[in-house]
Coordinates of C-alpha atoms in Angstrom, one line a residue:
M256 CA 100.5 161.4 -71.1
S257 CA 102.7 164.3 -72.1
A258 CA 103.0 165.8 -75.6
P259 CA 105.0 163.7 -78.0
K260 CA 108.5 164.6 -79.1
A261 CA 107.9 162.8 -82.4
C262 CA 105.0 161.0 -84.3
L263 CA 105.5 157.7 -86.0
F264 CA 103.0 156.5 -88.7
D265 CA 102.1 153.3 -90.3
L266 CA 101.1 153.6 -94.0
D267 CA 98.7 150.9 -95.3
G268 CA 95.2 151.3 -93.8
L269 CA 96.3 154.3 -91.7
L270 CA 97.4 157.0 -94.1
L271 CA 96.4 155.3 -97.4
D272 CA 93.3 153.2 -97.8
T273 CA 95.2 150.2 -99.3
E274 CA 94.1 147.4 -96.9
P275 CA 91.0 146.2 -98.9
L276 CA 93.1 146.3 -102.1
Q277 CA 95.9 144.3 -100.5
A278 CA 93.4 141.8 -99.3
E279 CA 92.0 141.5 -102.8
A280 CA 95.6 140.9 -104.2
W281 CA 96.2 138.1 -101.6
K282 CA 92.9 136.5 -102.5
A283 CA 93.6 136.6 -106.2
A284 CA 97.1 135.2 -105.7
A285 CA 95.8 132.3 -103.6
A286 CA 93.1 131.6 -106.3
C287 CA 95.8 131.2 -108.9
F288 CA 96.7 128.0 -106.9
N289 CA 93.1 126.9 -106.2
G290 CA 93.2 128.4 -102.7
S291 CA 90.7 130.7 -100.9
L292 CA 91.3 132.9 -97.9
S293 CA 88.8 133.6 -95.2
T294 CA 88.1 136.9 -93.6
Q295 CA 89.9 135.8 -90.5
Q296 CA 93.0 134.7 -92.4
L297 CA 93.1 138.1 -94.3
Q298 CA 92.9 139.8 -90.9
Q299 CA 96.1 138.0 -89.9
L300 CA 97.9 139.5 -92.9
K301 CA 97.3 143.1 -92.0
G302 CA 100.4 145.1 -91.0
R303 CA 103.0 142.5 -91.6
R304 CA 105.8 142.3 -94.2
R305 CA 105.0 140.9 -97.6
D306 CA 107.5 138.0 -97.4
D307 CA 106.2 137.0 -94.0
N308 CA 102.6 137.0 -95.4
A309 CA 103.6 135.0 -98.4
N310 CA 105.0 132.2 -96.2
L311 CA 101.8 132.3 -94.1
V312 CA 99.5 132.1 -97.1
C313 CA 101.6 129.2 -98.6
S314 CA 101.1 127.3 -95.3
W315 CA 97.3 127.6 -95.8
L316 CA 97.2 126.4 -99.4
Q317 CA 96.4 122.8 -100.1
Q318 CA 99.0 122.4 -102.8
S319 CA 102.8 122.9 -102.5
V320 CA 103.6 126.4 -103.5
S321 CA 106.7 128.4 -102.7
A322 CA 106.6 132.0 -101.4
E323 CA 108.4 133.1 -104.6
Q324 CA 105.7 131.5 -106.8
L325 CA 103.0 133.1 -104.8
L326 CA 104.6 136.6 -104.9
K327 CA 105.2 136.3 -108.6
A328 CA 101.5 135.8 -109.2
R329 CA 100.5 138.5 -106.7
E330 CA 102.9 141.3 -107.6
P331 CA 101.3 142.6 -110.8
I332 CA 97.8 142.3 -109.2
A333 CA 98.8 144.3 -106.1
K334 CA 100.7 146.9 -108.1
R335 CA 97.7 147.6 -110.4
L336 CA 95.3 147.8 -107.4
V337 CA 97.1 149.9 -104.9
A338 CA 98.6 152.4 -107.3
E339 CA 95.3 154.3 -107.2
A340 CA 94.7 154.0 -103.4
P341 CA 93.1 157.1 -101.9
A342 CA 94.3 158.8 -98.7
V343 CA 92.4 157.9 -95.5
P344 CA 90.2 160.8 -94.5
G345 CA 92.1 163.2 -92.3
A346 CA 95.6 161.7 -93.2
E347 CA 96.9 164.7 -95.1
Q348 CA 95.7 167.2 -92.6
L349 CA 97.3 165.3 -89.7
I350 CA 100.7 165.1 -91.5
R351 CA 100.5 168.8 -92.4
F352 CA 99.7 169.7 -88.8
C353 CA 102.7 167.7 -87.5
S354 CA 104.9 169.4 -90.1
S355 CA 103.6 172.9 -89.1
Q356 CA 104.5 172.1 -85.5
H357 CA 108.0 170.9 -86.5
L358 CA 107.3 167.6 -84.9
P359 CA 109.8 164.9 -86.2
M360 CA 107.9 162.2 -88.1
V361 CA 108.9 158.7 -89.3
L362 CA 107.0 156.4 -91.7
V363 CA 107.2 152.9 -90.2
T364 CA 105.8 150.5 -92.8
S365 CA 106.1 146.9 -93.7
S366 CA 106.2 147.9 -97.4
K367 CA 109.5 147.5 -99.3
E368 CA 111.0 150.5 -101.0
A369 CA 109.8 149.5 -104.5
S370 CA 106.3 149.0 -103.3
L371 CA 106.3 152.2 -101.3
L372 CA 107.3 154.3 -104.3
Y373 CA 104.3 153.4 -106.4
K374 CA 101.9 153.6 -103.5
I375 CA 102.9 157.2 -102.6
S376 CA 103.5 158.6 -106.1
G377 CA 100.1 160.3 -106.2
H378 CA 100.4 161.7 -102.6
P379 CA 103.2 164.4 -102.5
W380 CA 102.2 165.4 -99.0
L381 CA 103.8 162.1 -97.7
D382 CA 107.1 163.6 -98.6
L383 CA 106.7 165.7 -95.5
I384 CA 107.6 162.6 -93.6
Q385 CA 111.3 162.6 -94.4
S386 CA 112.5 159.6 -92.3
R387 CA 111.4 156.0 -93.1
V388 CA 111.8 152.5 -91.7
L389 CA 110.7 150.1 -94.4
G390 CA 110.2 146.4 -94.6
D391 CA 113.4 145.8 -96.4
D392 CA 115.5 148.3 -94.3
M393 CA 119.0 146.9 -94.0
D394 CA 119.1 147.6 -90.2
L395 CA 115.8 145.8 -89.6
R396 CA 116.0 142.3 -88.1
A397 CA 112.3 141.5 -87.7
G398 CA 109.1 143.0 -88.9
K399 CA 105.8 143.8 -87.1
P400 CA 104.5 142.5 -84.7
A401 CA 108.1 142.4 -83.3
P402 CA 109.1 145.7 -81.7
D403 CA 112.1 146.1 -84.0
P404 CA 110.6 148.6 -86.5
Y405 CA 109.5 151.1 -83.9
L406 CA 112.7 150.6 -81.8
L407 CA 114.7 151.3 -84.9
A408 CA 112.7 154.4 -85.7
T409 CA 113.1 155.9 -82.2
Q410 CA 116.8 155.0 -82.1
R411 CA 117.3 157.0 -85.4
L412 CA 115.5 159.9 -83.8
G413 CA 117.6 159.7 -80.7
L414 CA 114.4 159.5 -78.6
S415 CA 113.0 157.2 -76.0
P416 CA 110.0 155.2 -77.3
S417 CA 108.0 156.6 -74.4
D418 CA 108.4 160.1 -75.9
C419 CA 106.8 159.0 -79.2
W420 CA 103.2 158.7 -80.4
V421 CA 102.5 156.0 -82.9
F422 CA 99.5 156.0 -85.2
E423 CA 98.5 152.5 -86.4
D424 CA 95.5 150.5 -87.5
S425 CA 96.5 146.8 -87.5
P426 CA 96.8 144.6 -84.4
A427 CA 100.3 143.5 -85.6
G428 CA 101.4 147.1 -85.9
C429 CA 100.0 148.0 -82.5
Q430 CA 101.7 145.0 -80.8
S431 CA 105.0 146.2 -82.4
A432 CA 104.7 149.7 -81.1
L433 CA 103.5 148.8 -77.6
A434 CA 106.3 146.2 -77.3
A435 CA 108.8 149.0 -78.2
G436 CA 107.4 151.2 -75.4
C437 CA 105.5 153.8 -77.5
W438 CA 102.1 155.4 -76.9
V439 CA 99.8 154.1 -79.5
W440 CA 96.6 155.5 -81.2
Q441 CA 94.8 152.7 -83.1
L442 CA 92.5 153.7 -85.9
V443 CA 89.4 151.4 -85.9
E444 CA 86.2 151.6 -88.0
T445 CA 84.0 151.4 -84.9
L446 CA 84.6 150.8 -81.3
S447 CA 82.2 147.9 -81.2
E448 CA 83.9 146.2 -84.1
S449 CA 87.3 146.6 -82.5
A450 CA 86.1 144.6 -79.5
V451 CA 85.6 141.6 -81.8
I452 CA 89.0 141.7 -83.5
Q453 CA 91.1 143.0 -80.6
P454 CA 93.0 140.2 -78.8
P455 CA 93.1 140.5 -74.9
A456 CA 96.8 141.2 -75.0
M457 CA 96.0 144.5 -76.8
Q458 CA 94.1 145.9 -73.8
H459 CA 97.0 148.1 -72.8
P460 CA 97.3 151.3 -70.8
R461 CA 99.3 152.9 -73.6
L462 CA 96.8 152.1 -76.3
T463 CA 93.9 154.4 -77.2
L464 CA 91.3 153.6 -79.9
I465 CA 90.2 156.4 -82.3
T466 CA 87.6 156.1 -85.0
S467 CA 89.1 158.9 -87.2
L468 CA 92.4 160.5 -87.8
G469 CA 90.7 163.8 -87.1
Q470 CA 90.2 162.5 -83.5
G471 CA 93.9 161.8 -83.4
E472 CA 94.8 165.3 -84.6
E473 CA 92.4 166.8 -82.0
Q474 CA 94.2 164.8 -79.2
L475 CA 97.6 165.9 -80.5
R476 CA 96.5 169.6 -80.7
H477 CA 95.2 169.4 -77.1
S478 CA 98.4 167.7 -75.9
L479 CA 100.7 170.3 -77.5
S480 CA 98.7 173.2 -76.3
T481 CA 98.5 171.9 -72.7
D482 CA 102.3 171.2 -72.6
G483 CA 103.0 174.5 -74.3

């Protein structure tokens, strides 16, 4: 694996610790319609676009609810919860290191622009990532786990996907980046836990598991120094 020509980053669960808060918002929204979501169902929602998740949650509810109704109930809950989401340990340091190395960066997130703005308002260091592919990007045909988000990001950089490193946490995001042809570093809580939630299709030669973003930065420093 050679040093990357660019680094692409997911947001939720990777740079900002929003995933537990997002899960709480989905659970609360489902409860508004007498529904409950299992841990396994919540896991399926990670990394995907909000509208895709809304349709999925509606299919799990016992009563007939539209995605629009569900999102109307969820939006104020989610906005209140994730506005105060802290950075994942090591996230700011990793982004600042990439910036210091003049490595092009792209934020590749399923969040829509309005949602993104209130999530990142307390984290000015995220402005160092100047290029973005968002869930409501006009040029995006399909969200994660389809390869489209990462293909779009690499096309805008004018780079081959194989020249790019992707940092992700969700299986959907990793599937997207691997299908696009990128090298992927997946942040997991523990290696033993990842073996439980990781589908067999995710055992891929371009996928490496890390348990901290500090590990990812260390690998990046080593790669750049070796190639340099």
